Amino acid sequence: MAMAIRRSCPGAEVRLWARRESVVNMVKQREMADLASTDLSSVICGADLIILETPVGTMGELARCVLGDGGVGPACVVTDVGSVKEPVMRMFAEVF
């Protein structure tokens, strides 16, 4: 997704968060993002759009981290690319 966004929206700043440093290093090596980090705060601060691309079962917890961090503005759109919608929407409704 990051590579597709970079290709179709060349002016967009793409930032990626990963749990593991090895993934961050791969993202940097392949130049897939302007910023890649294991520090969620640095990645989401000031974001206009956050796309969660994690297993569905972890999206609720990650959404709580995103909201709890305080770096997300009221106009920021948070969405996901999970395989199902109803469970994710329930998790998001509890958080947002």
PDB file of N, CA and C in Angstrom:
ATOM      1  N   MET A   1       0.827  -1.181   0.000  1.00  0.00           N
ATOM      2  CA  MET A   1       0.000   0.000   0.000  1.00  0.00           C
ATOM      3  C   MET A   1       0.871   1.244   0.000  1.00  0.00           C
ATOM      4  N   ALA A   2       1.913   1.262   0.801  1.00  0.00           N
ATOM      5  CA  ALA A   2       2.789   2.438   0.865  1.00  0.00           C
ATOM      6  C   ALA A   2       3.398   2.734  -0.494  1.00  0.00           C
ATOM      7  N   MET A   3       3.836   1.712  -1.171  1.00  0.00           N
ATOM      8  CA  MET A   3       4.449   1.917  -2.480  1.00  0.00           C
ATOM      9  C   MET A   3       3.427   2.424  -3.489  1.00  0.00           C
ATOM     10  N   ALA A   4       2.205   1.940  -3.419  1.00  0.00           N
ATOM     11  CA  ALA A   4       1.144   2.400  -4.322  1.00  0.00           C
ATOM     12  C   ALA A   4       0.810   3.867  -4.038  1.00  0.00           C
ATOM     13  N   ILE A   5       0.771   4.251  -2.775  1.00  0.00           N
ATOM     14  CA  ILE A   5       0.495   5.648  -2.420  1.00  0.00           C
ATOM     15  C   ILE A   5       1.626   6.540  -2.918  1.00  0.00           C
ATOM     16  N   ARG A   6       2.853   6.111  -2.720  1.00  0.00           N
ATOM     17  CA  ARG A   6       4.000   6.902  -3.192  1.00  0.00           C
ATOM     18  C   ARG A   6       3.946   7.089  -4.706  1.00  0.00           C
ATOM     19  N   ARG A   7       3.540   6.045  -5.409  1.00  0.00           N
ATOM     20  CA  ARG A   7       3.484   6.095  -6.870  1.00  0.00           C
ATOM     21  C   ARG A   7       2.337   6.995  -7.350  1.00  0.00           C
ATOM     22  N   SER A   8       1.162   6.862  -6.743  1.00  0.00           N
ATOM     23  CA  SER A   8      -0.007   7.598  -7.232  1.00  0.00           C
ATOM     24  C   SER A   8      -0.153   8.997  -6.630  1.00  0.00           C
ATOM     25  N   CYS A   9       0.484   9.243  -5.506  1.00  0.00           N
ATOM     26  CA  CYS A   9       0.411  10.557  -4.848  1.00  0.00           C
ATOM     27  C   CYS A   9       1.830  11.011  -4.485  1.00  0.00           C
ATOM     28  N   PRO A  10       2.614  11.389  -5.480  1.00  0.00           N
ATOM     29  CA  PRO A  10       4.033  11.669  -5.218  1.00  0.00           C
ATOM     30  C   PRO A  10       4.289  12.775  -4.195  1.00  0.00           C
ATOM     31  N   GLY A  11       3.343  13.669  -3.971  1.00  0.00           N
ATOM     32  CA  GLY A  11       3.535  14.736  -2.997  1.00  0.00           C
ATOM     33  C   GLY A  11       3.191  14.346  -1.568  1.00  0.00           C
ATOM     34  N   ALA A  12       2.598  13.180  -1.386  1.00  0.00           N
ATOM     35  CA  ALA A  12       2.175  12.750  -0.043  1.00  0.00           C
ATOM     36  C   ALA A  12       3.379  12.293   0.777  1.00  0.00           C
ATOM     37  N   GLU A  13       3.350  12.622   2.046  1.00  0.00           N
ATOM     38  CA  GLU A  13       4.369  12.116   2.963  1.00  0.00           C
ATOM     39  C   GLU A  13       3.864  10.783   3.510  1.00  0.00           C
ATOM     40  N   VAL A  14       4.626   9.735   3.282  1.00  0.00           N
ATOM     41  CA  VAL A  14       4.239   8.395   3.727  1.00  0.00           C
ATOM     42  C   VAL A  14       5.102   8.028   4.924  1.00  0.00           C
ATOM     43  N   ARG A  15       4.422   7.636   6.011  1.00  0.00           N
ATOM     44  CA  ARG A  15       5.123   7.192   7.226  1.00  0.00           C
ATOM     45  C   ARG A  15       4.608   5.806   7.586  1.00  0.00           C
ATOM     46  N   LEU A  16       5.514   4.951   8.015  1.00  0.00           N
ATOM     47  CA  LEU A  16       5.136   3.586   8.377  1.00  0.00           C
ATOM     48  C   LEU A  16       5.605   3.257   9.784  1.00  0.00           C
ATOM     49  N   TRP A  17       4.729   2.596  10.514  1.00  0.00           N
ATOM     50  CA  TRP A  17       5.059   2.096  11.850  1.00  0.00           C
ATOM     51  C   TRP A  17       5.122   0.576  11.785  1.00  0.00           C
ATOM     52  N   ALA A  18       6.067   0.010  12.482  1.00  0.00           N
ATOM     53  CA  ALA A  18       6.172  -1.449  12.592  1.00  0.00           C
ATOM     54  C   ALA A  18       6.570  -1.794  14.018  1.00  0.00           C
ATOM     55  N   ARG A  19       6.155  -2.983  14.445  1.00  0.00           N
ATOM     56  CA  ARG A  19       6.523  -3.434  15.798  1.00  0.00           C
ATOM     57  C   ARG A  19       7.979  -3.836  15.883  1.00  0.00           C
ATOM     58  N   ARG A  20       8.508  -4.355  14.774  1.00  0.00           N
ATOM     59  CA  ARG A  20       9.875  -4.893  14.793  1.00  0.00           C
ATOM     60  C   ARG A  20      10.854  -4.011  14.014  1.00  0.00           C
ATOM     61  N   GLU A  21      12.011  -3.823  14.582  1.00  0.00           N
ATOM     62  CA  GLU A  21      13.060  -3.022  13.950  1.00  0.00           C
ATOM     63  C   GLU A  21      13.490  -3.624  12.605  1.00  0.00           C
ATOM     64  N   SER A  22      13.444  -4.939  12.487  1.00  0.00           N
ATOM     65  CA  SER A  22      13.833  -5.576  11.219  1.00  0.00           C
ATOM     66  C   SER A  22      12.913  -5.136  10.076  1.00  0.00           C
ATOM     67  N   VAL A  23      11.645  -4.961  10.361  1.00  0.00           N
ATOM     68  CA  VAL A  23      10.698  -4.484   9.340  1.00  0.00           C
ATOM     69  C   VAL A  23      10.980  -3.022   9.012  1.00  0.00           C
ATOM     70  N   VAL A  24      11.244  -2.220  10.019  1.00  0.00           N
ATOM     71  CA  VAL A  24      11.589  -0.812   9.803  1.00  0.00           C
ATOM     72  C   VAL A  24      12.817  -0.718   8.905  1.00  0.00           C
ATOM     73  N   ASN A  25      13.824  -1.535   9.165  1.00  0.00           N
ATOM     74  CA  ASN A  25      15.039  -1.521   8.344  1.00  0.00           C
ATOM     75  C   ASN A  25      14.746  -1.901   6.906  1.00  0.00           C
ATOM     76  N   MET A  26      13.880  -2.870   6.681  1.00  0.00           N
ATOM     77  CA  MET A  26      13.508  -3.272   5.330  1.00  0.00           C
ATOM     78  C   MET A  26      12.779  -2.142   4.612  1.00  0.00           C
ATOM     79  N   VAL A  27      11.867  -1.468   5.310  1.00  0.00           N
ATOM     80  CA  VAL A  27      11.133  -0.335   4.729  1.00  0.00           C
ATOM     81  C   VAL A  27      12.110   0.760   4.317  1.00  0.00           C
ATOM     82  N   LYS A  28      13.068   1.051   5.177  1.00  0.00           N
ATOM     83  CA  LYS A  28      14.064   2.088   4.873  1.00  0.00           C
ATOM     84  C   LYS A  28      14.933   1.672   3.684  1.00  0.00           C
ATOM     85  N   GLN A  29      15.354   0.425   3.680  1.00  0.00           N
ATOM     86  CA  GLN A  29      16.212  -0.067   2.605  1.00  0.00           C
ATOM     87  C   GLN A  29      15.511   0.019   1.248  1.00  0.00           C
ATOM     88  N   ARG A  30      14.232  -0.287   1.225  1.00  0.00           N
ATOM     89  CA  ARG A  30      13.459  -0.259  -0.022  1.00  0.00           C
ATOM     90  C   ARG A  30      12.876   1.121  -0.337  1.00  0.00           C
ATOM     91  N   GLU A  31      13.142   2.094   0.552  1.00  0.00           N
ATOM     92  CA  GLU A  31      12.653   3.462   0.377  1.00  0.00           C
ATOM     93  C   GLU A  31      11.141   3.496   0.160  1.00  0.00           C
ATOM     94  N   MET A  32      10.435   2.759   1.006  1.00  0.00           N
ATOM     95  CA  MET A  32       8.983   2.660   0.908  1.00  0.00           C
ATOM     96  C   MET A  32       8.256   3.800   1.608  1.00  0.00           C
ATOM     97  N   ALA A  33       8.977   4.579   2.415  1.00  0.00           N
ATOM     98  CA  ALA A  33       8.333   5.630   3.197  1.00  0.00           C
ATOM     99  C   ALA A  33       9.312   6.767   3.450  1.00  0.00           C
ATOM    100  N   ASP A  34       8.757   7.932   3.760  1.00  0.00           N
ATOM    101  CA  ASP A  34       9.577   9.069   4.140  1.00  0.00           C
ATOM    102  C   ASP A  34      10.103   8.898   5.562  1.00  0.00           C
ATOM    103  N   LEU A  35       9.320   8.185   6.373  1.00  0.00           N
ATOM    104  CA  LEU A  35       9.700   7.906   7.757  1.00  0.00           C
ATOM    105  C   LEU A  35       9.212   6.509   8.108  1.00  0.00           C
ATOM    106  N   ALA A  36      10.064   5.741   8.729  1.00  0.00           N
ATOM    107  CA  ALA A  36       9.683   4.419   9.243  1.00  0.00           C
ATOM    108  C   ALA A  36      10.257   4.304  10.643  1.00  0.00           C
ATOM    109  N   SER A  37       9.445   3.794  11.573  1.00  0.00           N
ATOM    110  CA  SER A  37       9.875   3.747  12.965  1.00  0.00           C
ATOM    111  C   SER A  37       9.062   2.728  13.755  1.00  0.00           C
ATOM    112  N   THR A  38       9.627   2.305  14.868  1.00  0.00           N
ATOM    113  CA  THR A  38       8.887   1.485  15.819  1.00  0.00           C
ATOM    114  C   THR A  38       8.203   2.377  16.861  1.00  0.00           C
ATOM    115  N   ASP A  39       8.419   3.680  16.762  1.00  0.00           N
ATOM    116  CA  ASP A  39       7.816   4.656  17.664  1.00  0.00           C
ATOM    117  C   ASP A  39       6.522   5.181  17.041  1.00  0.00           C
ATOM    118  N   LEU A  40       5.403   4.688  17.525  1.00  0.00           N
ATOM    119  CA  LEU A  40       4.099   5.054  16.966  1.00  0.00           C
ATOM    120  C   LEU A  40       3.866   6.562  17.004  1.00  0.00           C
ATOM    121  N   SER A  41       4.243   7.212  18.075  1.00  0.00           N
ATOM    122  CA  SER A  41       4.023   8.658  18.227  1.00  0.00           C
ATOM    123  C   SER A  41       4.650   9.438  17.089  1.00  0.00           C
ATOM    124  N   SER A  42       5.877   9.114  16.737  1.00  0.00           N
ATOM    125  CA  SER A  42       6.567   9.869  15.692  1.00  0.00           C
ATOM    126  C   SER A  42       5.941   9.638  14.320  1.00  0.00           C
ATOM    127  N   VAL A  43       5.327   8.493  14.134  1.00  0.00           N
ATOM    128  CA  VAL A  43       4.731   8.167  12.840  1.00  0.00           C
ATOM    129  C   VAL A  43       3.367   8.825  12.668  1.00  0.00           C
ATOM    130  N   ILE A  44       2.561   8.873  13.703  1.00  0.00           N
ATOM    131  CA  ILE A  44       1.184   9.377  13.546  1.00  0.00           C
ATOM    132  C   ILE A  44       1.025  10.856  13.841  1.00  0.00           C
ATOM    133  N   CYS A  45       2.006  11.486  14.447  1.00  0.00           N
ATOM    134  CA  CYS A  45       1.890  12.894  14.834  1.00  0.00           C
ATOM    135  C   CYS A  45       1.568  13.755  13.613  1.00  0.00           C
ATOM    136  N   GLY A  46       0.434  14.443  13.668  1.00  0.00           N
ATOM    137  CA  GLY A  46       0.032  15.338  12.602  1.00  0.00           C
ATOM    138  C   GLY A  46      -0.528  14.671  11.357  1.00  0.00           C
ATOM    139  N   ALA A  47      -0.800  13.379  11.432  1.00  0.00           N
ATOM    140  CA  ALA A  47      -1.292  12.658  10.255  1.00  0.00           C
ATOM    141  C   ALA A  47      -2.689  13.102   9.856  1.00  0.00           C
ATOM    142  N   ASP A  48      -2.940  13.110   8.553  1.00  0.00           N
ATOM    143  CA  ASP A  48      -4.275  13.379   8.021  1.00  0.00           C
ATOM    144  C   ASP A  48      -5.043  12.081   7.808  1.00  0.00           C
ATOM    145  N   LEU A  49      -4.307  11.016   7.579  1.00  0.00           N
ATOM    146  CA  LEU A  49      -4.897   9.705   7.291  1.00  0.00           C
ATOM    147  C   LEU A  49      -4.045   8.627   7.933  1.00  0.00           C
ATOM    148  N   ILE A  50      -4.694   7.718   8.654  1.00  0.00           N
ATOM    149  CA  ILE A  50      -4.007   6.567   9.244  1.00  0.00           C
ATOM    150  C   ILE A  50      -4.711   5.325   8.723  1.00  0.00           C
ATOM    151  N   ILE A  51      -3.932   4.446   8.119  1.00  0.00           N
ATOM    152  CA  ILE A  51      -4.476   3.190   7.598  1.00  0.00           C
ATOM    153  C   ILE A  51      -3.882   2.056   8.428  1.00  0.00           C
ATOM    154  N   LEU A  52      -4.736   1.330   9.122  1.00  0.00           N
ATOM    155  CA  LEU A  52      -4.276   0.203   9.928  1.00  0.00           C
ATOM    156  C   LEU A  52      -4.216  -1.039   9.046  1.00  0.00           C
ATOM    157  N   GLU A  53      -3.044  -1.617   8.978  1.00  0.00           N
ATOM    158  CA  GLU A  53      -2.826  -2.827   8.183  1.00  0.00           C
ATOM    159  C   GLU A  53      -2.220  -3.888   9.098  1.00  0.00           C
ATOM    160  N   THR A  54      -3.028  -4.335  10.018  1.00  0.00           N
ATOM    161  CA  THR A  54      -2.598  -5.341  10.982  1.00  0.00           C
ATOM    162  C   THR A  54      -3.654  -6.442  11.024  1.00  0.00           C
ATOM    163  N   PRO A  55      -3.343  -7.559  11.658  1.00  0.00           N
ATOM    164  CA  PRO A  55      -4.390  -8.567  11.822  1.00  0.00           C
ATOM    165  C   PRO A  55      -5.606  -7.961  12.530  1.00  0.00           C
ATOM    166  N   VAL A  56      -6.782  -8.374  12.123  1.00  0.00           N
ATOM    167  CA  VAL A  56      -8.029  -7.811  12.654  1.00  0.00           C
ATOM    168  C   VAL A  56      -8.057  -7.851  14.179  1.00  0.00           C
ATOM    169  N   GLY A  57      -7.592  -8.913  14.767  1.00  0.00           N
ATOM    170  CA  GLY A  57      -7.628  -9.056  16.224  1.00  0.00           C
ATOM    171  C   GLY A  57      -6.808  -8.030  16.980  1.00  0.00           C
ATOM    172  N   THR A  58      -5.882  -7.358  16.323  1.00  0.00           N
ATOM    173  CA  THR A  58      -5.040  -6.366  17.000  1.00  0.00           C
ATOM    174  C   THR A  58      -5.477  -4.929  16.739  1.00  0.00           C
ATOM    175  N   MET A  59      -6.456  -4.739  15.867  1.00  0.00           N
ATOM    176  CA  MET A  59      -6.832  -3.378  15.472  1.00  0.00           C
ATOM    177  C   MET A  59      -7.430  -2.560  16.605  1.00  0.00           C
ATOM    178  N   GLY A  60      -8.219  -3.162  17.463  1.00  0.00           N
ATOM    179  CA  GLY A  60      -8.799  -2.427  18.582  1.00  0.00           C
ATOM    180  C   GLY A  60      -7.730  -1.881  19.502  1.00  0.00           C
ATOM    181  N   GLU A  61      -6.780  -2.714  19.865  1.00  0.00           N
ATOM    182  CA  GLU A  61      -5.687  -2.284  20.736  1.00  0.00           C
ATOM    183  C   GLU A  61      -4.856  -1.191  20.060  1.00  0.00           C
ATOM    184  N   LEU A  62      -4.552  -1.373  18.790  1.00  0.00           N
ATOM    185  CA  LEU A  62      -3.773  -0.376  18.065  1.00  0.00           C
ATOM    186  C   LEU A  62      -4.550   0.938  17.951  1.00  0.00           C
ATOM    187  N   ALA A  63      -5.848   0.871  17.713  1.00  0.00           N
ATOM    188  CA  ALA A  63      -6.672   2.076  17.650  1.00  0.00           C
ATOM    189  C   ALA A  63      -6.632   2.814  18.983  1.00  0.00           C
ATOM    190  N   ARG A  64      -6.675   2.080  20.096  1.00  0.00           N
ATOM    191  CA  ARG A  64      -6.574   2.715  21.423  1.00  0.00           C
ATOM    192  C   ARG A  64      -5.224   3.409  21.579  1.00  0.00           C
ATOM    193  N   CYS A  65      -4.169   2.785  21.084  1.00  0.00           N
ATOM    194  CA  CYS A  65      -2.836   3.396  21.150  1.00  0.00           C
ATOM    195  C   CYS A  65      -2.782   4.664  20.303  1.00  0.00           C
ATOM    196  N   VAL A  66      -3.371   4.605  19.118  1.00  0.00           N
ATOM    197  CA  VAL A  66      -3.403   5.766  18.233  1.00  0.00           C
ATOM    198  C   VAL A  66      -4.139   6.911  18.906  1.00  0.00           C
ATOM    199  N   LEU A  67      -5.299   6.657  19.450  1.00  0.00           N
ATOM    200  CA  LEU A  67      -6.097   7.700  20.090  1.00  0.00           C
ATOM    201  C   LEU A  67      -5.439   8.176  21.379  1.00  0.00           C
ATOM    202  N   GLY A  68      -4.936   7.243  22.164  1.00  0.00           N
ATOM    203  CA  GLY A  68      -4.332   7.582  23.450  1.00  0.00           C
ATOM    204  C   GLY A  68      -3.049   8.360  23.339  1.00  0.00           C
ATOM    205  N   ASP A  69      -2.406   8.296  22.182  1.00  0.00           N
ATOM    206  CA  ASP A  69      -1.143   8.982  21.980  1.00  0.00           C
ATOM    207  C   ASP A  69      -1.311  10.490  21.983  1.00  0.00           C
ATOM    208  N   GLY A  70      -2.467  10.974  21.545  1.00  0.00           N
ATOM    209  CA  GLY A  70      -2.725  12.401  21.544  1.00  0.00           C
ATOM    210  C   GLY A  70      -2.204  13.143  20.331  1.00  0.00           C
ATOM    211  N   GLY A  71      -1.519  12.475  19.419  1.00  0.00           N
ATOM    212  CA  GLY A  71      -0.959  13.136  18.250  1.00  0.00           C
ATOM    213  C   GLY A  71      -1.893  13.192  17.065  1.00  0.00           C
ATOM    214  N   VAL A  72      -3.103  12.652  17.220  1.00  0.00           N
ATOM    215  CA  VAL A  72      -4.045  12.605  16.113  1.00  0.00           C
ATOM    216  C   VAL A  72      -5.062  13.730  16.271  1.00  0.00           C
ATOM    217  N   GLY A  73      -5.172  14.541  15.227  1.00  0.00           N
ATOM    218  CA  GLY A  73      -6.101  15.668  15.260  1.00  0.00           C
ATOM    219  C   GLY A  73      -7.527  15.235  14.985  1.00  0.00           C
ATOM    220  N   PRO A  74      -8.494  16.099  15.250  1.00  0.00           N
ATOM    221  CA  PRO A  74      -9.907  15.754  15.074  1.00  0.00           C
ATOM    222  C   PRO A  74     -10.303  15.514  13.618  1.00  0.00           C
ATOM    223  N   ALA A  75      -9.532  16.020  12.668  1.00  0.00           N
ATOM    224  CA  ALA A  75      -9.858  15.832  11.248  1.00  0.00           C
ATOM    225  C   ALA A  75      -9.157  14.612  10.644  1.00  0.00           C
ATOM    226  N   CYS A  76      -8.358  13.925  11.427  1.00  0.00           N
ATOM    227  CA  CYS A  76      -7.637  12.750  10.926  1.00  0.00           C
ATOM    228  C   CYS A  76      -8.612  11.603  10.671  1.00  0.00           C
ATOM    229  N   VAL A  77      -8.470  10.970   9.531  1.00  0.00           N
ATOM    230  CA  VAL A  77      -9.291   9.811   9.182  1.00  0.00           C
ATOM    231  C   VAL A  77      -8.509   8.550   9.551  1.00  0.00           C
ATOM    232  N   VAL A  78      -9.143   7.653  10.280  1.00  0.00           N
ATOM    233  CA  VAL A  78      -8.538   6.370  10.634  1.00  0.00           C
ATOM    234  C   VAL A  78      -9.366   5.287   9.962  1.00  0.00           C
ATOM    235  N   THR A  79      -8.721   4.455   9.178  1.00  0.00           N
ATOM    236  CA  THR A  79      -9.409   3.377   8.478  1.00  0.00           C
ATOM    237  C   THR A  79      -8.545   2.121   8.525  1.00  0.00           C
ATOM    238  N   ASP A  80      -9.034   1.063   7.913  1.00  0.00           N
ATOM    239  CA  ASP A  80      -8.304  -0.193   7.949  1.00  0.00           C
ATOM    240  C   ASP A  80      -8.443  -0.916   6.612  1.00  0.00           C
ATOM    241  N   VAL A  81      -7.634  -1.933   6.455  1.00  0.00           N
ATOM    242  CA  VAL A  81      -7.720  -2.796   5.278  1.00  0.00           C
ATOM    243  C   VAL A  81      -7.916  -4.247   5.716  1.00  0.00           C
ATOM    244  N   GLY A  82      -8.580  -4.422   6.843  1.00  0.00           N
ATOM    245  CA  GLY A  82      -8.846  -5.760   7.363  1.00  0.00           C
ATOM    246  C   GLY A  82      -9.783  -6.542   6.462  1.00  0.00           C
ATOM    247  N   SER A  83      -9.796  -7.824   6.640  1.00  0.00           N
ATOM    248  CA  SER A  83     -10.589  -8.708   5.785  1.00  0.00           C
ATOM    249  C   SER A  83     -12.076  -8.693   6.118  1.00  0.00           C
ATOM    250  N   VAL A  84     -12.425  -8.228   7.298  1.00  0.00           N
ATOM    251  CA  VAL A  84     -13.837  -8.154   7.697  1.00  0.00           C
ATOM    252  C   VAL A  84     -14.107  -6.765   8.256  1.00  0.00           C
ATOM    253  N   LYS A  85     -15.352  -6.337   8.225  1.00  0.00           N
ATOM    254  CA  LYS A  85     -15.667  -4.985   8.678  1.00  0.00           C
ATOM    255  C   LYS A  85     -16.437  -4.924   9.993  1.00  0.00           C
ATOM    256  N   GLU A  86     -17.401  -5.785  10.196  1.00  0.00           N
ATOM    257  CA  GLU A  86     -18.249  -5.657  11.380  1.00  0.00           C
ATOM    258  C   GLU A  86     -17.450  -5.702  12.683  1.00  0.00           C
ATOM    259  N   PRO A  87     -16.571  -6.680  12.900  1.00  0.00           N
ATOM    260  CA  PRO A  87     -15.817  -6.689  14.162  1.00  0.00           C
ATOM    261  C   PRO A  87     -14.915  -5.464  14.314  1.00  0.00           C
ATOM    262  N   VAL A  88     -14.327  -5.019  13.216  1.00  0.00           N
ATOM    263  CA  VAL A  88     -13.456  -3.848  13.279  1.00  0.00           C
ATOM    264  C   VAL A  88     -14.268  -2.606  13.610  1.00  0.00           C
ATOM    265  N   MET A  89     -15.416  -2.447  13.002  1.00  0.00           N
ATOM    266  CA  MET A  89     -16.255  -1.284  13.281  1.00  0.00           C
ATOM    267  C   MET A  89     -16.721  -1.273  14.738  1.00  0.00           C
ATOM    268  N   ARG A  90     -16.999  -2.447  15.300  1.00  0.00           N
ATOM    269  CA  ARG A  90     -17.361  -2.509  16.728  1.00  0.00           C
ATOM    270  C   ARG A  90     -16.188  -2.065  17.592  1.00  0.00           C
ATOM    271  N   MET A  91     -14.982  -2.560  17.259  1.00  0.00           N
ATOM    272  CA  MET A  91     -13.781  -2.163  18.014  1.00  0.00           C
ATOM    273  C   MET A  91     -13.554  -0.663  17.896  1.00  0.00           C
ATOM    274  N   PHE A  92     -13.676  -0.114  16.677  1.00  0.00           N
ATOM    275  CA  PHE A  92     -13.460   1.305  16.461  1.00  0.00           C
ATOM    276  C   PHE A  92     -14.510   2.130  17.196  1.00  0.00           C
ATOM    277  N   ALA A  93     -15.753   1.673  17.198  1.00  0.00           N
ATOM    278  CA  ALA A  93     -16.826   2.405  17.875  1.00  0.00           C
ATOM    279  C   ALA A  93     -16.537   2.541  19.371  1.00  0.00           C
ATOM    280  N   GLU A  94     -15.956   1.507  19.970  1.00  0.00           N
ATOM    281  CA  GLU A  94     -15.596   1.566  21.396  1.00  0.00           C
ATOM    282  C   GLU A  94     -14.492   2.580  21.649  1.00  0.00           C
ATOM    283  N   VAL A  95     -13.592   2.695  20.690  1.00  0.00           N
ATOM    284  CA  VAL A  95     -12.415   3.556  20.866  1.00  0.00           C
ATOM    285  C   VAL A  95     -12.702   4.998  20.469  1.00  0.00           C
ATOM    286  N   PHE A  96     -13.302   5.167  19.296  1.00  0.00           N
ATOM    287  CA  PHE A  96     -13.483   6.518  18.754  1.00  0.00           C
ATOM    288  C   PHE A  96     -14.864   7.054  19.047  1.00  0.00           C
TER     289      PHE A  96
END
